[in-house]
Amino acid sequence: MRRAALTPNPIPSLGLGLRREFLDQVLTELPAVAQWEIAPENWMGRGNLAEYQLDYLRDHYPISSHGLSLSIGSQDPLDEAFLLRLKAFLDRFSINRYSEHLSYCSVGGHLYDLLPIPFTEAAAEHVIARVRRVQEIIERPLVLENISYYASAATELDELSFIKRILQGADCELLLDVNNVYVNSINQGYDPHQFICELPSSRLTYGHIAGHHEEAPDLLIDTHGAGVKPAVVELLQLAQQVHGPFAVVLERDFNIPPLGELLNELYELDQQLQPLGEALHGN
Amino acid sequence: MATNKPSPDWRELQQQWAAAIRAPNQGSLPGVEPRRLAVYQRLVFNNIDSFISRGFPVLRQLHNEQQWQQLIYQFMQQHAAQSPLFADIGREFVAFAQQTLPAVWAQLAQYERMEVDALYAEVDYQLLHATNAAAEPAPSANELLDRVQFRVNPSVQLGVFQYPVQQVSAANPQPPAAAEPVCLVVYRELTSQPHWQQHEAVKFMQLTPLTMVLLETLQQANGSTLRAALASLQPYAVGYQPEQLAQALVTVVEGLMQRCVLFLAPE
Ligand SMILES: [Fe+2]
């Protein structure tokens, strides 16, 4: 590995998911990272220290936000009080990008984890109406991410049609998580290349890449707990070839290595992706 | 869609999924492989468990694996958690614990949560005299009584318990109720120049009932003088003449100022 040559020059194109495990080190050393992605639900209501930390981070990097508890696909009422608080939070720290998962995490109260929305027309209509309402309240685009899932609740529509139906119906943007595509393609048995190629380029504004765990040959778990697999990097390369370059964030939420190691992985990924990005820019 | 099958009711499906995840023993889903459902059951349980185990370390120690697992599942099944914020899962759990756990443990859960609430309290540092040390020279007893206005540290969490919850441990899991109410304060030691590197310490202290009422009174009337608070304190100081009580309180507030529980309001 050419680790010594991996120091980014000047700034990598990849962002990184921020974790408290290495937050102090980030704020002290200010490593080269394109942007940090934070989960607002982990920062709102967390007292003065969190506020000072975020202010300091904001002074040195772009920040984007990636929510966890919106539950856009739930039948529980939309939590508008939360959305107003969220808007105030995003305004307070000048965070423009707010992405969330095309999923639900509450039914009669929160479950705090992401479940797959039954892929039906009626559910899509429900989501569309709620996305519009969210965008109205937060006065920002809502960027929706394709989630990983381990079983389908309903297949009236296939996953791709369901996603496209919502992007178009709600007029919103897509966060493409290529690891989720890979995990789902194994778990659900579909062709990840075809899935990626058929996404609408104009809606794809942002991406995620992460590692997964193989529980069984036909059951991968989206743990964000390991390095990114080469097959997943290839999917990202394909996505950028087909749809043009877009900002990408590396997610790591479990088995978090020392920051230096994580940054090396980031810079390495960056080198694998950057020539492509440059070529595309040149066209 | 070009299908003749009746469209499945997505609301019904969500209800079934949530029920199967919350009650894994009864949980099965038509058309879903058990090992795939098990992934969700595991993910949801582990996530909620990790938040509660971290938030209530003493309570956790008092349960073995099986009892704890049962308690978490009971929480998942019986409590409809309303807050989207992860920091609030512990608060949701305290509400549930009040309905479920024996009184001593329900109160222990409240006490353990006070630490988190003190840590995450929003403090407007501008409203406090930067530090008590900045109040030089130290106010005299008369000034403390009649002139200066006090502000209670906004991170202060006050708890009055029937049980000595601060003494609960694996070796002493269920102490009997105390003869007197157990008054406890948990608070963040505020620093004069807060910034991103300043991890302020959380402190714990047992209070006399009189000090407890003093803090409650000052909390309710922030910016009050000690003299103004005196009348409401008299019933808790049986046998004290008003002037004796006043002198005793001066000593109490000096201690509380040193410990960062009380601040002088900016003039
Ligand atoms: Fe993601």
Coordinates of C-alpha atoms and ligand atoms in Angstrom, one line a residue:
Chain A
M1 CA 0.0 0.0 0.0
R2 CA 1.2 3.5 -0.8
R3 CA 0.3 4.9 2.5
A4 CA 2.9 7.5 2.6
A5 CA 1.6 9.0 -0.7
L6 CA -1.9 9.2 0.6
T7 CA -1.7 12.6 2.2
P8 CA -4.4 14.5 0.4
N9 CA -3.4 17.5 -1.6
P10 CA -5.1 19.8 -1.0
I11 CA -8.4 18.5 0.2
P12 CA -9.9 15.1 -0.4
S13 CA -13.3 15.0 -2.1
L14 CA -14.7 12.6 0.5
G15 CA -16.4 13.6 3.7
L16 CA -16.6 11.5 6.9
G17 CA -19.3 10.7 9.4
L18 CA -18.5 12.5 12.6
R19 CA -18.3 10.3 15.8
R20 CA -17.8 11.5 19.4
E21 CA -15.2 8.8 19.8
F22 CA -12.8 11.0 17.8
L23 CA -14.4 14.4 18.0
D24 CA -11.8 16.0 20.3
Q25 CA -9.0 14.7 18.1
V26 CA -10.7 16.2 15.1
L27 CA -11.1 19.6 16.7
T28 CA -7.5 19.6 17.9
E29 CA -5.8 18.4 14.7
L30 CA -8.2 19.6 12.1
P31 CA -7.4 16.9 9.6
A32 CA -8.1 17.3 5.9
V33 CA -11.6 16.1 5.2
A34 CA -14.0 17.5 2.6
Q35 CA -16.9 17.7 5.0
W36 CA -18.3 16.2 8.2
E37 CA -21.7 14.6 8.4
I38 CA -23.6 14.7 11.7
A39 CA -26.8 13.3 13.0
P40 CA -28.9 16.2 14.4
E41 CA -30.6 13.8 16.8
N42 CA -27.2 13.2 18.4
W43 CA -26.5 17.0 18.8
M44 CA -29.8 18.6 19.6
G45 CA -30.5 19.0 23.3
R46 CA -27.0 18.0 24.2
G47 CA -26.0 21.1 26.2
N48 CA -23.5 23.9 25.9
L49 CA -20.4 21.7 25.2
A50 CA -22.0 20.2 22.1
E51 CA -22.9 23.7 20.9
Y52 CA -19.3 25.0 21.3
Q53 CA -17.9 21.9 19.6
L54 CA -20.2 22.3 16.7
D55 CA -19.5 26.0 16.4
Y56 CA -15.8 25.2 16.3
L57 CA -16.2 22.5 13.7
R58 CA -18.4 24.8 11.6
D59 CA -15.7 27.4 11.6
H60 CA -13.3 24.9 10.0
Y61 CA -15.3 22.6 7.7
P62 CA -18.5 22.3 5.8
I63 CA -21.1 20.3 7.8
S64 CA -24.0 18.3 6.4
S65 CA -26.6 16.6 8.4
H66 CA -28.0 13.1 8.1
G67 CA -31.1 12.5 10.3
L68 CA -32.1 9.3 11.9
S69 CA -35.5 9.7 13.5
L70 CA -37.7 11.6 11.0
S71 CA -39.6 8.4 10.2
I72 CA -40.8 9.7 6.9
G73 CA -42.6 6.5 6.0
S74 CA -44.4 6.0 9.3
Q75 CA -48.1 6.1 9.9
D76 CA -47.5 7.9 13.2
P77 CA -48.2 11.6 12.8
L78 CA -45.3 13.7 11.4
D79 CA -43.5 15.3 14.4
E80 CA -43.8 18.9 13.4
A81 CA -42.6 20.2 16.7
F82 CA -39.4 18.3 16.2
L83 CA -39.1 19.6 12.6
L84 CA -39.3 23.2 13.9
R85 CA -36.6 22.5 16.4
L86 CA -34.6 20.8 13.7
K87 CA -34.9 23.8 11.4
A88 CA -33.7 26.1 14.2
F89 CA -30.8 23.8 14.8
L90 CA -29.8 23.7 11.1
D91 CA -30.2 27.5 10.8
R92 CA -28.2 28.0 14.0
F93 CA -25.2 26.1 12.6
S94 CA -25.7 27.2 8.9
I95 CA -26.2 23.6 7.8
N96 CA -27.9 23.5 4.4
R97 CA -28.0 19.8 3.6
Y98 CA -30.4 17.7 5.4
S99 CA -30.7 14.1 4.4
E100 CA -32.8 11.3 5.9
H101 CA -33.7 7.6 5.3
L102 CA -36.5 6.4 3.0
S103 CA -37.7 4.3 5.9
Y104 CA -39.7 4.4 9.1
C105 CA -38.5 4.0 12.7
S106 CA -41.7 4.5 14.7
V107 CA -45.1 2.8 14.9
G108 CA -46.9 3.8 18.1
G109 CA -43.7 5.3 19.4
H110 CA -40.1 5.2 18.4
L111 CA -38.1 2.1 17.8
Y112 CA -34.9 4.0 17.0
D113 CA -33.9 1.9 14.1
L114 CA -34.7 1.9 10.4
L115 CA -37.3 -0.4 8.9
P116 CA -38.2 -0.8 5.2
I117 CA -41.5 0.8 4.1
P118 CA -43.8 -1.6 2.5
F119 CA -43.3 -1.0 -1.2
T120 CA -46.9 -0.1 -2.2
E121 CA -48.5 2.7 -4.2
A122 CA -50.5 3.9 -1.2
A123 CA -47.4 4.0 1.0
A124 CA -45.6 6.0 -1.7
E125 CA -48.4 8.5 -1.8
H126 CA -48.2 8.8 2.0
V127 CA -44.5 9.4 1.9
I128 CA -44.8 11.9 -0.9
A129 CA -47.2 14.1 1.0
R130 CA -45.0 14.0 4.1
V131 CA -41.8 14.9 2.2
R132 CA -43.5 17.9 0.8
R133 CA -44.6 19.0 4.3
V134 CA -41.1 18.4 5.7
Q135 CA -39.5 20.5 2.9
E136 CA -42.0 23.3 3.6
I137 CA -41.2 23.4 7.3
I138 CA -37.4 23.1 7.2
E139 CA -37.2 25.3 4.1
R140 CA -34.6 23.1 2.6
P141 CA -34.6 20.2 0.2
L142 CA -35.0 16.8 1.9
V143 CA -32.5 14.4 0.5
L144 CA -33.7 10.8 0.8
E145 CA -31.4 7.8 1.2
N146 CA -32.0 4.3 -0.2
I147 CA -31.8 2.2 3.0
S148 CA -30.4 -1.3 3.5
Y149 CA -33.0 -3.9 4.4
Y150 CA -33.1 -7.5 5.2
A151 CA -36.6 -8.5 4.3
S152 CA -39.3 -6.9 2.1
A153 CA -42.6 -6.0 3.8
A154 CA -44.5 -5.7 0.5
T155 CA -43.6 -5.9 -3.2
E156 CA -46.5 -4.4 -5.0
L157 CA -43.7 -2.1 -6.4
D158 CA -40.1 -3.2 -6.6
E159 CA -37.6 -1.1 -4.6
L160 CA -36.3 0.9 -7.6
S161 CA -39.8 1.8 -8.8
F162 CA -40.8 2.8 -5.2
I163 CA -37.8 5.1 -4.9
K164 CA -38.3 6.7 -8.3
R165 CA -42.0 7.1 -7.6
I166 CA -41.2 9.1 -4.5
L167 CA -38.3 11.2 -5.9
Q168 CA -40.5 12.3 -8.7
G169 CA -43.8 12.6 -6.8
A170 CA -42.2 14.6 -4.0
D171 CA -39.7 16.4 -6.2
C172 CA -36.8 15.6 -3.9
E173 CA -33.2 14.6 -4.1
L174 CA -31.5 11.2 -3.7
L175 CA -28.7 10.2 -1.4
L176 CA -27.3 7.1 -3.0
D177 CA -25.7 4.7 -0.5
V178 CA -23.8 2.3 -2.7
N179 CA -23.1 0.0 0.2
N180 CA -26.8 -0.3 0.8
V181 CA -27.3 -1.1 -2.9
Y182 CA -24.7 -3.8 -2.7
V183 CA -26.1 -5.3 0.6
N184 CA -29.7 -5.3 -0.8
S185 CA -28.6 -6.8 -4.1
I186 CA -27.2 -9.8 -2.3
N187 CA -30.1 -10.0 0.3
Q188 CA -32.8 -9.5 -2.3
G189 CA -31.1 -11.0 -5.2
Y190 CA -31.0 -8.3 -7.8
D191 CA -28.4 -6.8 -10.1
P192 CA -26.8 -3.8 -8.4
H193 CA -25.3 -2.4 -11.6
Q194 CA -28.7 -2.3 -13.3
F195 CA -30.2 -0.7 -10.1
I196 CA -27.7 2.1 -10.1
C197 CA -27.8 2.7 -13.9
E198 CA -31.6 3.1 -13.7
L199 CA -31.6 5.8 -11.0
P200 CA -32.5 9.3 -12.3
S201 CA -29.2 11.2 -12.6
S202 CA -30.7 14.6 -12.1
R203 CA -32.0 13.7 -8.6
L204 CA -28.7 12.1 -7.4
T205 CA -26.9 14.8 -5.4
Y206 CA -25.0 13.0 -2.7
G207 CA -23.6 9.6 -1.8
H208 CA -22.6 7.3 1.1
I209 CA -20.1 4.5 1.2
A210 CA -19.5 2.1 4.1
G211 CA -18.5 -1.4 5.1
H212 CA -20.8 -4.3 5.9
H213 CA -20.7 -7.7 7.6
E214 CA -21.5 -11.0 6.0
E215 CA -23.7 -13.0 8.3
A216 CA -24.4 -15.6 5.6
P217 CA -23.6 -15.7 1.8
D218 CA -27.2 -14.5 1.2
L219 CA -27.5 -12.2 4.2
L220 CA -25.3 -9.1 4.5
I221 CA -25.7 -6.7 7.4
D222 CA -25.1 -3.0 6.9
T223 CA -23.0 -2.5 10.0
H224 CA -20.8 0.4 9.1
G225 CA -18.4 -1.6 11.2
A226 CA -15.7 -2.6 8.7
G227 CA -13.6 -1.3 5.8
V228 CA -15.3 -0.7 2.5
K229 CA -15.3 -3.8 0.2
P230 CA -13.8 -3.5 -3.3
A231 CA -17.2 -4.5 -4.9
V232 CA -18.8 -1.5 -3.1
V233 CA -16.0 0.9 -4.3
E234 CA -16.7 -0.3 -7.8
L235 CA -20.3 0.5 -7.5
L236 CA -19.5 4.0 -6.5
Q237 CA -17.2 4.3 -9.5
L238 CA -20.0 3.1 -11.7
A239 CA -22.4 5.5 -10.2
Q240 CA -20.1 8.4 -10.8
Q241 CA -19.4 7.3 -14.3
V242 CA -23.1 7.0 -15.1
H243 CA -24.5 9.9 -13.2
G244 CA -21.6 12.3 -12.9
P245 CA -19.6 13.2 -9.8
F246 CA -21.4 13.9 -6.5
A247 CA -20.2 14.5 -3.0
V248 CA -19.6 11.3 -1.0
V249 CA -19.3 10.6 2.7
L250 CA -17.7 7.6 4.3
E251 CA -19.7 6.2 7.2
R252 CA -18.2 4.3 10.1
D253 CA -20.3 3.7 13.2
F254 CA -19.1 0.5 14.8
N255 CA -15.6 -1.0 15.5
I256 CA -14.4 2.5 15.1
P257 CA -10.6 2.5 14.4
P258 CA -8.2 5.2 15.6
L259 CA -8.9 8.4 13.6
G260 CA -5.6 8.1 11.7
E261 CA -6.5 4.7 10.4
L262 CA -9.9 5.9 9.3
L263 CA -8.4 8.9 7.5
N264 CA -6.0 6.6 5.7
E265 CA -9.0 4.6 4.5
L266 CA -10.7 7.8 3.4
Y267 CA -7.6 9.1 1.5
E268 CA -7.2 5.7 -0.1
L269 CA -10.8 5.7 -1.3
D270 CA -10.3 9.3 -2.4
Q271 CA -7.5 8.3 -4.7
Q272 CA -9.5 5.5 -6.2
L273 CA -12.3 7.9 -7.0
Q274 CA -10.6 11.1 -7.7
P275 CA -9.0 10.4 -11.1
L276 CA -12.5 9.6 -12.2
G277 CA -14.0 12.7 -10.8
E278 CA -11.2 14.8 -12.5
A279 CA -11.8 13.1 -15.8
L280 CA -15.5 13.9 -15.5
H281 CA -14.8 17.5 -14.5
G282 CA -12.6 17.7 -17.6
N283 CA -15.3 16.6 -20.0
Chain B
M1 CA -49.7 -1.6 -11.1
A2 CA -50.4 -4.4 -13.4
T3 CA -51.3 -6.9 -10.6
N4 CA -54.5 -8.6 -9.9
K5 CA -53.7 -9.3 -6.2
P6 CA -55.4 -6.9 -3.8
S7 CA -52.9 -4.3 -2.7
P8 CA -51.6 -5.1 0.8
D9 CA -52.4 -2.6 3.5
W10 CA -49.1 -0.9 4.3
R11 CA -50.4 0.4 7.7
E12 CA -51.3 -3.1 8.7
L13 CA -47.9 -4.4 7.7
Q14 CA -46.1 -1.7 9.7
Q15 CA -48.2 -2.6 12.8
Q16 CA -47.3 -6.3 12.3
W17 CA -43.6 -5.6 11.9
A18 CA -43.4 -3.3 14.9
A19 CA -45.3 -5.8 17.0
A20 CA -43.0 -8.7 15.9
I21 CA -39.9 -6.6 16.7
R22 CA -41.1 -5.5 20.1
A23 CA -42.2 -9.0 21.2
P24 CA -39.6 -11.3 19.6
N25 CA -41.0 -14.4 21.4
Q26 CA -44.3 -14.1 19.8
G27 CA -42.9 -12.4 16.8
S28 CA -43.2 -14.0 13.4
L29 CA -44.2 -12.4 10.1
P30 CA -46.0 -14.1 7.3
G31 CA -43.7 -14.3 4.3
V32 CA -40.6 -13.2 6.2
E33 CA -37.8 -15.7 6.9
P34 CA -37.2 -15.9 10.7
R35 CA -33.5 -15.2 10.5
R36 CA -34.2 -12.0 8.6
L37 CA -36.8 -10.8 11.1
A38 CA -34.2 -11.8 13.8
V39 CA -31.8 -9.2 12.3
Y40 CA -34.3 -6.4 13.0
Q41 CA -35.2 -7.8 16.5
R42 CA -31.5 -7.8 17.3
L43 CA -30.7 -4.4 15.9
V44 CA -33.6 -2.6 17.6
F45 CA -33.1 -4.4 21.0
N46 CA -29.3 -3.8 21.0
N47 CA -29.6 -0.2 20.1
I48 CA -32.2 0.6 22.8
D49 CA -30.4 -1.6 25.3
S50 CA -27.1 0.2 24.8
F51 CA -28.6 3.6 25.4
I52 CA -30.3 2.5 28.6
S53 CA -27.4 0.4 29.9
R54 CA -25.1 3.4 29.5
G55 CA -27.6 5.8 31.1
F56 CA -28.4 3.7 34.1
P57 CA -25.2 1.8 35.0
V58 CA -26.2 1.2 38.7
L59 CA -29.6 -0.1 37.8
R60 CA -28.1 -2.3 35.1
Q61 CA -25.8 -3.9 37.7
L62 CA -28.7 -4.9 39.9
H63 CA -30.2 -7.1 37.1
N64 CA -28.7 -10.3 35.7
E65 CA -28.7 -10.7 31.9
Q66 CA -32.1 -12.3 31.7
Q67 CA -33.8 -9.9 34.0
W68 CA -32.3 -6.9 32.2
Q69 CA -33.3 -8.3 28.8
Q70 CA -36.9 -8.8 30.1
L71 CA -37.0 -5.2 31.4
I72 CA -35.8 -3.7 28.1
Y73 CA -38.4 -5.7 26.2
Q74 CA -41.0 -4.6 28.6
F75 CA -40.0 -1.0 28.0
M76 CA -40.2 -1.6 24.2
Q77 CA -43.6 -3.1 24.5
Q78 CA -45.3 -1.0 27.1
H79 CA -43.8 2.5 26.5
A80 CA -44.5 4.5 23.4
A81 CA -41.4 6.6 23.2
Q82 CA -42.2 10.0 21.8
S83 CA -38.9 11.7 21.6
P84 CA -36.8 11.5 18.4
L85 CA -33.6 12.4 20.2
F86 CA -31.3 9.7 21.4
A87 CA -30.4 11.7 24.5
D88 CA -34.0 11.4 25.5
I89 CA -34.3 7.6 25.5
G90 CA -33.2 7.7 29.1
R91 CA -35.9 10.1 30.0
E92 CA -38.5 7.9 28.3
F93 CA -37.1 5.0 30.4
V94 CA -37.5 6.9 33.6
A95 CA -41.2 7.6 32.8
F96 CA -41.6 3.9 32.2
A97 CA -39.7 2.9 35.3
Q98 CA -42.1 4.9 37.5
Q99 CA -44.9 2.6 36.4
T100 CA -43.0 -0.6 36.5
L101 CA -40.1 -0.9 38.9
P102 CA -40.2 -1.2 42.7
A103 CA -40.2 2.3 44.3
V104 CA -36.5 2.2 45.3
W105 CA -35.4 1.4 41.8
A106 CA -37.8 3.8 40.1
Q107 CA -36.2 6.5 42.3
L108 CA -32.7 5.2 41.5
A109 CA -33.5 5.6 37.8
Q110 CA -34.6 9.2 38.4
Y111 CA -31.4 9.9 40.3
E112 CA -29.2 8.3 37.6
R113 CA -31.0 10.5 35.0
M114 CA -30.3 13.7 36.9
E115 CA -26.6 13.2 36.0
V116 CA -27.5 13.3 32.2
D117 CA -29.8 16.2 32.7
A118 CA -27.1 18.2 34.5
L119 CA -24.6 17.4 31.7
Y120 CA -26.9 18.4 28.9
A121 CA -28.5 21.4 30.6
E122 CA -28.4 24.6 28.5
V123 CA -26.7 27.3 30.5
D124 CA -26.8 31.0 29.6
Y125 CA -23.4 31.9 31.0
Q126 CA -24.0 35.6 30.3
L127 CA -26.6 35.6 33.1
L128 CA -24.2 34.4 35.7
H129 CA -21.5 36.4 37.2
A130 CA -18.5 34.8 35.3
T131 CA -17.5 33.0 38.4
N132 CA -17.9 33.5 42.1
A133 CA -14.2 34.2 42.2
A134 CA -14.8 37.2 40.1
A135 CA -16.9 38.7 42.9
E136 CA -13.9 40.4 44.6
P137 CA -13.9 41.3 47.3
A138 CA -16.1 38.6 48.7
P139 CA -19.4 40.1 49.9
S140 CA -19.9 40.5 53.6
A141 CA -22.6 38.6 55.6
N142 CA -24.8 41.7 55.4
E143 CA -24.4 42.0 51.7
L144 CA -25.2 38.3 51.2
L145 CA -28.3 38.7 53.2
D146 CA -29.8 42.0 51.9
R147 CA -28.1 43.2 48.8
V148 CA -26.8 40.5 46.5
Q149 CA -29.1 38.6 44.2
F150 CA -28.6 34.9 43.7
R151 CA -28.9 32.7 40.7
V152 CA -29.0 28.9 41.0
N153 CA -26.6 27.2 38.6
P154 CA -29.0 26.4 35.8
S155 CA -27.7 22.8 35.5
V156 CA -28.8 22.1 39.0
Q157 CA -31.1 19.0 39.3
L158 CA -32.8 18.6 42.6
G159 CA -34.2 15.3 43.8
V160 CA -36.1 14.4 47.0
F161 CA -36.3 10.6 47.5
Q162 CA -37.7 8.3 50.1
Y163 CA -34.8 5.9 49.6
P164 CA -31.1 6.6 49.9
V165 CA -30.7 6.1 46.2
Q166 CA -27.1 7.3 46.2
Q167 CA -26.2 4.3 48.3
V168 CA -27.7 1.7 46.1
S169 CA -25.2 -0.8 44.7
A170 CA -24.9 -4.5 43.8
A171 CA -24.0 -5.1 47.4
N172 CA -26.9 -3.0 48.7
P173 CA -29.5 -3.4 46.0
Q174 CA -32.7 -2.5 48.0
P175 CA -31.9 -0.3 51.0
P176 CA -35.0 0.4 53.2
A177 CA -36.7 3.8 53.1
A178 CA -34.8 6.5 55.0
A179 CA -36.3 8.1 58.1
E180 CA -35.9 11.6 56.6
P181 CA -36.4 12.6 53.0
V182 CA -33.1 12.1 51.1
C183 CA -32.3 15.4 49.3
L184 CA -29.8 15.2 46.5
V185 CA -28.4 17.8 44.1
V186 CA -26.5 17.0 40.9
Y187 CA -25.0 19.8 38.8
R188 CA -22.3 20.7 36.4
E189 CA -19.4 22.6 37.7
L190 CA -19.6 25.7 35.4
T191 CA -16.4 27.2 34.2
S192 CA -15.8 30.9 33.6
Q193 CA -14.7 30.5 30.0
P194 CA -16.6 27.7 28.5
H195 CA -15.3 26.4 25.1
W196 CA -15.1 23.3 23.1
Q197 CA -12.3 21.7 25.1
Q198 CA -13.9 22.3 28.4
H199 CA -15.6 19.1 29.6
E200 CA -17.2 20.4 32.8
A201 CA -17.4 17.9 35.7
V202 CA -20.7 16.7 37.1
K203 CA -20.9 16.8 40.9
F204 CA -23.2 15.2 43.4
M205 CA -24.1 16.3 46.9
Q206 CA -26.5 15.4 49.7
L207 CA -28.3 18.4 51.1
T208 CA -30.2 19.1 54.3
P209 CA -33.9 19.6 53.8
L210 CA -33.4 23.3 54.7
T211 CA -30.7 23.7 52.0
M212 CA -33.0 21.9 49.6
V213 CA -35.9 24.3 50.2
L214 CA -33.5 27.2 49.9
L215 CA -32.4 26.1 46.5
E216 CA -35.9 25.4 45.4
T217 CA -37.0 28.9 46.6
L218 CA -34.1 30.6 44.8
Q219 CA -34.7 28.6 41.7
Q220 CA -38.3 29.7 41.5
A221 CA -37.4 33.3 42.3
N222 CA -34.1 33.6 40.4
G223 CA -32.4 36.8 41.2
S224 CA -33.9 36.9 44.7
T225 CA -32.1 38.1 47.8
L226 CA -31.6 35.8 50.8
R227 CA -33.7 38.0 53.0
A228 CA -36.6 37.6 50.5
A229 CA -36.3 33.9 50.7
L230 CA -36.2 33.8 54.4
A231 CA -39.9 33.7 55.1
S232 CA -40.5 30.6 53.1
L233 CA -37.7 28.8 54.9
Q234 CA -38.8 29.5 58.5
P235 CA -41.1 26.5 58.7
Y236 CA -38.2 24.2 57.9
A237 CA -36.0 25.6 60.7
V238 CA -38.0 24.8 63.7
G239 CA -36.4 26.3 66.9
Y240 CA -34.4 28.9 65.0
Q241 CA -35.1 32.6 65.7
P242 CA -35.2 34.6 62.4
E243 CA -31.8 36.2 63.0
Q244 CA -30.2 32.8 63.9
L245 CA -31.7 31.4 60.7
A246 CA -30.3 34.3 58.7
Q247 CA -26.8 33.7 60.0
A248 CA -27.1 30.0 59.4
L249 CA -28.1 30.6 55.8
V250 CA -25.2 33.0 55.2
T251 CA -22.9 30.1 56.0
V252 CA -24.9 27.8 53.7
V253 CA -24.9 30.1 50.7
E254 CA -21.1 30.7 51.1
G255 CA -20.6 27.0 50.9
L256 CA -22.9 26.7 47.9
M257 CA -21.1 29.5 46.1
Q258 CA -17.8 27.9 46.6
R259 CA -19.1 24.7 45.2
C260 CA -20.5 26.4 42.1
V261 CA -24.2 25.6 43.0
L262 CA -25.0 29.3 43.6
F263 CA -23.9 32.3 41.6
L264 CA -24.2 36.0 42.2
A265 CA -26.4 37.6 39.6
P266 CA -24.6 40.3 37.6
E267 CA -25.6 43.7 38.9
Ligands
FE1 FE -25.9 5.6 4.5

